[in-house]
PDB file of C-alpha atoms and ligand atoms in Angstrom:
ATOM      1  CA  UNK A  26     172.223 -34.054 207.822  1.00  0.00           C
ATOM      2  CA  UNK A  27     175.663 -32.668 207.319  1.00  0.00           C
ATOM      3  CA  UNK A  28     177.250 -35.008 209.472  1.00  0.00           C
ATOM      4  CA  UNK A  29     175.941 -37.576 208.490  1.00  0.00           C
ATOM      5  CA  UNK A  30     177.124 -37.108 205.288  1.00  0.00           C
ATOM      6  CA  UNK A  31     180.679 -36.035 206.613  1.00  0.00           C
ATOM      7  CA  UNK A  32     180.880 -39.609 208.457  1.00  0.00           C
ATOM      8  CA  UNK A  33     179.662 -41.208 205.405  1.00  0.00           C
ATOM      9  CA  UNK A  34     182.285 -39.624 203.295  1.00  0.00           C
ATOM     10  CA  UNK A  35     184.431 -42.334 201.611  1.00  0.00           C
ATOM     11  CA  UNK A  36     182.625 -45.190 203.454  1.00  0.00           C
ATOM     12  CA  UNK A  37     180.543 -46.412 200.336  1.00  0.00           C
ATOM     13  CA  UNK A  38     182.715 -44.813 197.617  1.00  0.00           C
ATOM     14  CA  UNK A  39     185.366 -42.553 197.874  1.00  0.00           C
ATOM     15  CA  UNK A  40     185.296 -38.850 196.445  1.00  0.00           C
ATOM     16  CA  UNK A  41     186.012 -38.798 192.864  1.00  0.00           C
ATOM     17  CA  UNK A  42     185.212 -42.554 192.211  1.00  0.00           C
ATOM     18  CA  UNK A  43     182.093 -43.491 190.469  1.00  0.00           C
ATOM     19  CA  UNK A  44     179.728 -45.271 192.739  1.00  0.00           C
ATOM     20  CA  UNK A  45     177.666 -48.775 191.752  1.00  0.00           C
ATOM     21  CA  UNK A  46     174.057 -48.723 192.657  1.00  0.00           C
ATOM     22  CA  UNK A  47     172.398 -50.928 194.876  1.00  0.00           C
ATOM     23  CA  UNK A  48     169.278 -52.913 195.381  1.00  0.00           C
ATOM     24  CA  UNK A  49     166.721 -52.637 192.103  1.00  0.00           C
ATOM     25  CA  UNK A  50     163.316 -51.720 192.982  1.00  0.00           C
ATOM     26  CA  UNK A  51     161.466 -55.042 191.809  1.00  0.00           C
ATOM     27  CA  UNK A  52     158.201 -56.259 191.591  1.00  0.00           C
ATOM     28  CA  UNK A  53     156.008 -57.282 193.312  1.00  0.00           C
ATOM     29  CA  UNK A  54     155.354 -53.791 194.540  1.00  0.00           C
ATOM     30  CA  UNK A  55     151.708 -51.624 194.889  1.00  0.00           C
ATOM     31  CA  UNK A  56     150.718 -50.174 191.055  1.00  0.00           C
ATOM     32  CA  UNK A  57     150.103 -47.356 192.190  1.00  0.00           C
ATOM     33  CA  UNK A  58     153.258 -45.958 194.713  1.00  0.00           C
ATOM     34  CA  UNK A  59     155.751 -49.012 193.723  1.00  0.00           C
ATOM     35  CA  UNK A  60     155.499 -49.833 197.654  1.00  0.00           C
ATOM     36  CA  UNK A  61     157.430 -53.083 197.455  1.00  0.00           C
ATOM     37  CA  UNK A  62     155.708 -56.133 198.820  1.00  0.00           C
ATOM     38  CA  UNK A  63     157.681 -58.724 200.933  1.00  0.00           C
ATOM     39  CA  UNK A  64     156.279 -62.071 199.673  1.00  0.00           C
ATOM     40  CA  UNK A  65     155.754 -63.214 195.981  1.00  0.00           C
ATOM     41  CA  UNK A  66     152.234 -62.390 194.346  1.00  0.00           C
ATOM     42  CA  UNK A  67     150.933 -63.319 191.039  1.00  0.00           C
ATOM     43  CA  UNK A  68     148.297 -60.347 190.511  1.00  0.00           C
ATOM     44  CA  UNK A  69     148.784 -56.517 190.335  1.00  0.00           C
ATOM     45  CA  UNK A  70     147.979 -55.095 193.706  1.00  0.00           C
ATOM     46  CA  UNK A  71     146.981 -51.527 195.309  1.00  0.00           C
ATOM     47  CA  UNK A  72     148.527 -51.164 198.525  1.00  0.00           C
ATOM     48  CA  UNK A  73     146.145 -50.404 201.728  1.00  0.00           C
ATOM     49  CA  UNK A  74     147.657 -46.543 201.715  1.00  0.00           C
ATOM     50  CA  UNK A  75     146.649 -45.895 198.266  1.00  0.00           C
ATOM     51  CA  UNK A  76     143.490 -47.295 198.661  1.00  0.00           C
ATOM     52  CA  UNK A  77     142.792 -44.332 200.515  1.00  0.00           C
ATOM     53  CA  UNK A  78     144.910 -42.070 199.480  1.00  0.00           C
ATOM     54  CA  UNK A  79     143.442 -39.805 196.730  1.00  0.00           C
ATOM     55  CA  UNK A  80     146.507 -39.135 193.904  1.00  0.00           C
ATOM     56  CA  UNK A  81     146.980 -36.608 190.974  1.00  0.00           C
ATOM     57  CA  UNK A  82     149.638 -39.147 189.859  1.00  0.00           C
ATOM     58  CA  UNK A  83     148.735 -41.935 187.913  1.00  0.00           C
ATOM     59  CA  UNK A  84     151.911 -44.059 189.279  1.00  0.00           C
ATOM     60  CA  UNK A  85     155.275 -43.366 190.830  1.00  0.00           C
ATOM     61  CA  UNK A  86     158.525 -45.135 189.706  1.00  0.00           C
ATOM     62  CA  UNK A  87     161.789 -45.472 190.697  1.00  0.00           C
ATOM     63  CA  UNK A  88     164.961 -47.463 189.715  1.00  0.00           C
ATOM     64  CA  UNK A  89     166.367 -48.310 192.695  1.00  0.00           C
ATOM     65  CA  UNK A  90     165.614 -48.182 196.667  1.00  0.00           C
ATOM     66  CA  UNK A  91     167.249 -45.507 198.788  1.00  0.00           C
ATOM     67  CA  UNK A  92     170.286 -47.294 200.550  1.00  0.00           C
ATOM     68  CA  UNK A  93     173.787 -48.038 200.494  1.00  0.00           C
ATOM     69  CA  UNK A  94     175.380 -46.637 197.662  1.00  0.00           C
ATOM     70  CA  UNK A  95     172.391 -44.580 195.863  1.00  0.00           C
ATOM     71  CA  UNK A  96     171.410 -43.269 199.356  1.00  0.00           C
ATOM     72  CA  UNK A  97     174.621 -41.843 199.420  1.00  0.00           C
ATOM     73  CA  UNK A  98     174.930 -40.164 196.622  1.00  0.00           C
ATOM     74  CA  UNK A  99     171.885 -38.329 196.854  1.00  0.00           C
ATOM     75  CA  UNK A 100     172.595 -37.074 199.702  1.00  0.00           C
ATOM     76  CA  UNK A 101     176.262 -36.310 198.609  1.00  0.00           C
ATOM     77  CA  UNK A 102     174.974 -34.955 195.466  1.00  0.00           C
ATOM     78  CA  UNK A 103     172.149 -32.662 196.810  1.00  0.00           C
ATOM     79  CA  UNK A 104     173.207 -31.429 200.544  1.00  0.00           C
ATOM     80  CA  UNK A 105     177.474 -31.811 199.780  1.00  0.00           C
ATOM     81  CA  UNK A 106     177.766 -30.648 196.632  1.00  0.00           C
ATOM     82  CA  UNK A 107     179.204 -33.635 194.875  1.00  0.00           C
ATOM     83  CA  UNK A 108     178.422 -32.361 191.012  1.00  0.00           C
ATOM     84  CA  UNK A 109     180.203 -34.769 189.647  1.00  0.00           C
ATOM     85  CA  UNK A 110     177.962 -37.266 190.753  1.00  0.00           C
ATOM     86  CA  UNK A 111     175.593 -36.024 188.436  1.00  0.00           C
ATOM     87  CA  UNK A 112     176.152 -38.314 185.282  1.00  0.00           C
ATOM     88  CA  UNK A 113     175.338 -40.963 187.953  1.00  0.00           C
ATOM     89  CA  UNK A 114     172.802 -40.087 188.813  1.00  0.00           C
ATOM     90  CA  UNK A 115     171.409 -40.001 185.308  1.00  0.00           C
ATOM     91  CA  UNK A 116     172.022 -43.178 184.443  1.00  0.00           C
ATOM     92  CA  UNK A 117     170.187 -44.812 187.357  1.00  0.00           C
ATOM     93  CA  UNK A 118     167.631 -42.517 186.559  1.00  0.00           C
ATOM     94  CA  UNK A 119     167.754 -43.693 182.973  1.00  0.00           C
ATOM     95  CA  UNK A 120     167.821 -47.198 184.331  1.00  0.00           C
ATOM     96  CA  UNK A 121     164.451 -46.599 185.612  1.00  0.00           C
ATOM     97  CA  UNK A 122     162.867 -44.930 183.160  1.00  0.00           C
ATOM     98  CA  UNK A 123     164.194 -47.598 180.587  1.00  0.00           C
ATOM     99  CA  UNK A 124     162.421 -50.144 182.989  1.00  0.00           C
ATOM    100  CA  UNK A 125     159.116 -48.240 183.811  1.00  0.00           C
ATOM    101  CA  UNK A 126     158.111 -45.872 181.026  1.00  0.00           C
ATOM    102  CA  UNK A 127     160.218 -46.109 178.054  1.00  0.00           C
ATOM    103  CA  UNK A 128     157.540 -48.285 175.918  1.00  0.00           C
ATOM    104  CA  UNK A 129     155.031 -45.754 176.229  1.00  0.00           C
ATOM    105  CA  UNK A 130     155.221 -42.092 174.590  1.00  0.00           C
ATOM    106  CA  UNK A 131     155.757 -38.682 176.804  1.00  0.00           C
ATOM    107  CA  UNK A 132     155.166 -35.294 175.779  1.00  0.00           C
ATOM    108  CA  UNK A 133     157.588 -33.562 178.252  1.00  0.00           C
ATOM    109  CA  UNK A 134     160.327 -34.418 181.270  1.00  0.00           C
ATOM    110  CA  UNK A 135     159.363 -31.807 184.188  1.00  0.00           C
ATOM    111  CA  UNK A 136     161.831 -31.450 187.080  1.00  0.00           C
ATOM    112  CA  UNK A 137     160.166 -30.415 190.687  1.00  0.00           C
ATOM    113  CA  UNK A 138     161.358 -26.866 191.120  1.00  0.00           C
ATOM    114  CA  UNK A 139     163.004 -25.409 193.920  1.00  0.00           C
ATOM    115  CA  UNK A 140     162.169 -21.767 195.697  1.00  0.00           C
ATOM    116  CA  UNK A 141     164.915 -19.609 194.635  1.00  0.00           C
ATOM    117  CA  UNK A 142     166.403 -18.812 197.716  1.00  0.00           C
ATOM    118  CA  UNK A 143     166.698 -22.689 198.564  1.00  0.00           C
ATOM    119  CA  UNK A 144     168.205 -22.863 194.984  1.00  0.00           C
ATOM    120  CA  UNK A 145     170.587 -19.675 195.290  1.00  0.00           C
ATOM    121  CA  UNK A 146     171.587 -21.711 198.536  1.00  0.00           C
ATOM    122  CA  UNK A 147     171.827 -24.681 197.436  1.00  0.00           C
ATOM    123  CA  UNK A 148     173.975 -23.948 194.036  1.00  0.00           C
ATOM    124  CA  UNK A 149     171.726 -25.938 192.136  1.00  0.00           C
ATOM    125  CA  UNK A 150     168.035 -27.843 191.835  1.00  0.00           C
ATOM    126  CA  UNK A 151     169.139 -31.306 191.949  1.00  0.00           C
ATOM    127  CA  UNK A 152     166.205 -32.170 190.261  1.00  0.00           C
ATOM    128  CA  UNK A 153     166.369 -29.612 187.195  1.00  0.00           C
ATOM    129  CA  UNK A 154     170.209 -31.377 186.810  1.00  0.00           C
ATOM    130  CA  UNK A 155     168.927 -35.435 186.814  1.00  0.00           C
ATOM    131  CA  UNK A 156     166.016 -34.617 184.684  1.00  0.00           C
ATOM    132  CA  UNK A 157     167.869 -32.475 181.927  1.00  0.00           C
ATOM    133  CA  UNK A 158     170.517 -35.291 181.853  1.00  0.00           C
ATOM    134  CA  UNK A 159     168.454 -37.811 181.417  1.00  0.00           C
ATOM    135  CA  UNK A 160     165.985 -35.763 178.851  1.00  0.00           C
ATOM    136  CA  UNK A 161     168.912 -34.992 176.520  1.00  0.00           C
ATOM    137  CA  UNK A 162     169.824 -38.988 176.678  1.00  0.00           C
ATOM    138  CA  UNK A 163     166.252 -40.163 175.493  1.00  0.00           C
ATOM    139  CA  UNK A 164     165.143 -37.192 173.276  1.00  0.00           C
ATOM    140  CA  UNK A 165     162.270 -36.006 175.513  1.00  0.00           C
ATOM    141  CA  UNK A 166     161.955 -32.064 176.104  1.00  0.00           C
ATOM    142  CA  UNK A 167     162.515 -30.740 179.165  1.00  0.00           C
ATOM    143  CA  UNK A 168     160.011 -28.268 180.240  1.00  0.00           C
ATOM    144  CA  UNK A 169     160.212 -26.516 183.117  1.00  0.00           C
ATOM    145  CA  UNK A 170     156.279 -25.988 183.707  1.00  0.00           C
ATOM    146  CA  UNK A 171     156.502 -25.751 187.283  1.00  0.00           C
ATOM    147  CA  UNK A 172     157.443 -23.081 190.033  1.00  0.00           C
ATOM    148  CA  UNK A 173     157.917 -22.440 193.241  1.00  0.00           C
ATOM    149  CA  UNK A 174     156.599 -18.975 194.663  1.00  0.00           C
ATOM    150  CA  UNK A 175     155.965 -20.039 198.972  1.00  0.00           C
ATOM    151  CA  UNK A 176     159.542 -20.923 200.468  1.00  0.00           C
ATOM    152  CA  UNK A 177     158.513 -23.677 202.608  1.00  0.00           C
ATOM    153  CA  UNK A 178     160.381 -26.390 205.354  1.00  0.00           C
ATOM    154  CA  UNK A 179     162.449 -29.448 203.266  1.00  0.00           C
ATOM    155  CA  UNK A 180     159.999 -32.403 203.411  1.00  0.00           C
ATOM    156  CA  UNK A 181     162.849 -34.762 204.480  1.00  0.00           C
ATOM    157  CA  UNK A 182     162.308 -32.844 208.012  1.00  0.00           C
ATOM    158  CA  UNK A 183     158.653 -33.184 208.494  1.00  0.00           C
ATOM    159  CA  UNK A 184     157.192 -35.989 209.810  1.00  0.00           C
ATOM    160  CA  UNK A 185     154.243 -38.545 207.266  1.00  0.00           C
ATOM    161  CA  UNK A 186     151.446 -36.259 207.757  1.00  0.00           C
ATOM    162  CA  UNK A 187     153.030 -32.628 208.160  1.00  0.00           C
ATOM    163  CA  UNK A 188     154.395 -33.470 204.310  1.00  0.00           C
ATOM    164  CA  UNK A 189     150.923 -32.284 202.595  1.00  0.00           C
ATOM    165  CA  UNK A 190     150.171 -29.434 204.894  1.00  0.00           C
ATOM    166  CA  UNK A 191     153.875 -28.204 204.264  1.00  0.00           C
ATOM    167  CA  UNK A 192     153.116 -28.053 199.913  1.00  0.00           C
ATOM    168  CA  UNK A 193     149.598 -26.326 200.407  1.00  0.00           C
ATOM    169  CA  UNK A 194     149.838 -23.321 197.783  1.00  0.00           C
ATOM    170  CA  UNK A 195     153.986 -24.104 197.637  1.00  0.00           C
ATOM    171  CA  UNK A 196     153.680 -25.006 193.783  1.00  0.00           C
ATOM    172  CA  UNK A 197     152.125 -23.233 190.556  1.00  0.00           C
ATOM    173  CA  UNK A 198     152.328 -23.125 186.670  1.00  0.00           C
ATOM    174  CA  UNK A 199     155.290 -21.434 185.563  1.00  0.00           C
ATOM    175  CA  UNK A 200     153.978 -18.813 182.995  1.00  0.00           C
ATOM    176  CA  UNK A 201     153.890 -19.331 179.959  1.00  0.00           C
ATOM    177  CA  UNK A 202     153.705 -22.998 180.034  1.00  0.00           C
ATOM    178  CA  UNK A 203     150.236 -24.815 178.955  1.00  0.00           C
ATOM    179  CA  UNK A 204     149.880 -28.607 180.106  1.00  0.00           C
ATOM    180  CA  UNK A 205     146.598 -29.339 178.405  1.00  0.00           C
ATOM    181  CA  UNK A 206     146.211 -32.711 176.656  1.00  0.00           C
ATOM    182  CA  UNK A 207     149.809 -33.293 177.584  1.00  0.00           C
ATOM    183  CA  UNK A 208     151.778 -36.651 178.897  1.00  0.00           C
ATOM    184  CA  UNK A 209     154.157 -35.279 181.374  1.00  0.00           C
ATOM    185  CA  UNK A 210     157.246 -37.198 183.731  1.00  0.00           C
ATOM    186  CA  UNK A 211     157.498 -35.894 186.433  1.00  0.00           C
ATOM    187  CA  UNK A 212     161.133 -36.563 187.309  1.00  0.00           C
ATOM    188  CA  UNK A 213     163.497 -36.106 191.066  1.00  0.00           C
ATOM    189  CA  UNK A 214     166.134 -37.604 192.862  1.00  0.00           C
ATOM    190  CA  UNK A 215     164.083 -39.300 195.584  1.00  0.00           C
ATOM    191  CA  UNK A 216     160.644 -39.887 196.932  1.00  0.00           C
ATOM    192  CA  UNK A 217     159.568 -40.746 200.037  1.00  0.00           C
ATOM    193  CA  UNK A 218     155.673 -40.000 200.411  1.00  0.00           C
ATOM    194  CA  UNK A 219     155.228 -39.066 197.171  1.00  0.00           C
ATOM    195  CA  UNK A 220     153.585 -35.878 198.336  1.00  0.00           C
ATOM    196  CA  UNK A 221     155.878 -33.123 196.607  1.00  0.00           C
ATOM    197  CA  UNK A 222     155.707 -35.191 193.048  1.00  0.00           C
ATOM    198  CA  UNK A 223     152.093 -35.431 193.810  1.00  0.00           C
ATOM    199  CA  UNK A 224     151.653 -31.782 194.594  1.00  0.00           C
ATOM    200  CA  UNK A 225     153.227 -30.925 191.019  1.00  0.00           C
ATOM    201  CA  UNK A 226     150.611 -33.415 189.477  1.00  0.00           C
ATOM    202  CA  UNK A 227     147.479 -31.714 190.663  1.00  0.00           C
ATOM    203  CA  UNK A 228     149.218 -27.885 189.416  1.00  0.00           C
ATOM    204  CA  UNK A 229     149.356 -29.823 185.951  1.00  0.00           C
ATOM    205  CA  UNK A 230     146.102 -31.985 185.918  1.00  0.00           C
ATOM    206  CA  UNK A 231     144.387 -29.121 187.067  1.00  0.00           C
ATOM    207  CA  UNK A 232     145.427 -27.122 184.204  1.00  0.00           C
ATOM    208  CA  UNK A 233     144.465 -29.804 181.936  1.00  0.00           C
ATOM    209  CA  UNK A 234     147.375 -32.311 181.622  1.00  0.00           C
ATOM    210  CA  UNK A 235     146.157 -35.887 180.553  1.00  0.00           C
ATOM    211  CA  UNK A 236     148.393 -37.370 182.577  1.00  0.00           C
ATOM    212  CA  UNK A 237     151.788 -37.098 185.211  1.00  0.00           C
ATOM    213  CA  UNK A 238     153.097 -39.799 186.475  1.00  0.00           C
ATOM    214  CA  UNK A 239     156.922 -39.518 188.308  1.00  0.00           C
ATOM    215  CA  UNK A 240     160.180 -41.187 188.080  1.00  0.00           C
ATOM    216  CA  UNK A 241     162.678 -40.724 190.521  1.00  0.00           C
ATOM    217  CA  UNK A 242     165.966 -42.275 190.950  1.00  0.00           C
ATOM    218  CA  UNK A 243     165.137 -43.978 194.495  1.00  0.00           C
ATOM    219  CA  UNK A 244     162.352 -44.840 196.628  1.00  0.00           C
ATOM    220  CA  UNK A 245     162.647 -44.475 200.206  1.00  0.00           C
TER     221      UNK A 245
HETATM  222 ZN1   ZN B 313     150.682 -47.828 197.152  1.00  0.00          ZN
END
């Protein structure tokens, strides 16, 4: 990952420069996982994965898809330390949330935690940073229900079907906080299965939330 991102440095923006997103996530894509769909179509449509796939989340939403430009800074943001990108990153995230949720009413923003070691390593959670800058932008709280007691392997190395294996016990209600009858946003930098945001969902449905649905900067 770090070379990658070494490579990448400057190719797409350079340091210091703000970057400009690419590629909008657009309909038509599945209701349920916004998996976009390559041909025009009039109706709302479940894609064949989520027909079978049993979620916590009522939807998943992002602003824009994970290349060029946004991939970039994500990955510059989270694994190279780019803070400044952070206002950036809000904004897209704002973009989507503008786009995908902002006509209906939310009790609470909720970033996905990180283990504290990972987080201690990491300098930051990337997600606690996009979701408080966005939650201060559009007056929602920021609670941070969620926590992460089981250290376990980054989800961006596992392949489709080790993902939900890997978050099995890796997520729990932070004390204190009480989800019942609450609308909560689950809110990231990325997703790619959806399996971490939906992990969070079923800690917070379980407990009694009314709903979670996620927004995340980019799908990918
Ligand atoms: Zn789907």
């Amino acid at each position: 990952m770090r070379l990658w991102i070494e490579s990448a440095v400057g190719l797409l923006f350079p340091p210091g420069r703000p970057p400009r997103p690419w590629g909008r996530l657009e309909r038509p894509f599945c209701e349920r996982c916004a998996e976009p769909y390559p041909r025009p179509i009039y109706d709302s449509f479940v894609c064949a994965n989520c027909e079978k796939r049993k979620w916590a989340l009522s939807r998943l939403r992002a602003a824009y898809r994970a290349e060029g430009s946004v991939r970039e800074a994500i990955l510059r943001f989270k694994y190279g330390r780019e803070y400044f990108l952070r206002p950036w990153l809000g904004r897209w995230l704002r973009d989507g949330f503008r786009e995908h949720y902002a006509a209906e009413s939310w009790d609470a923003l909720i970033p996905v935690p990180l283990h504290p070691l990972r987080r201690r390593r990491r300098g930051f959670n990337q997600s606690l940073e996009v979701t408080s800058w966005l939650a201060s932008r559009v007056n929602l709280p920021l609670r941070e229900g969620l926590i992460r007691p089981k250290a376990t392997t980054p989800q961006a190395r596992l392949r489709r079907s080790e993902r939900l294996r890997n978050l099995r016990g890796a997520l729990a209600l932070a004390p204190g906080f009480d989800p019942r009858g609450l609308r909560l946003l689950i809110c990231d930098d990325i997703f790619t299965t959806g399996a971490t945001a939906d992990a969070c969902a079923r800690v917070l449905r379980q407990a009694g939330a009314a709903e979670v649905a996620a927004l995340t900067v980019a799908r990918g």
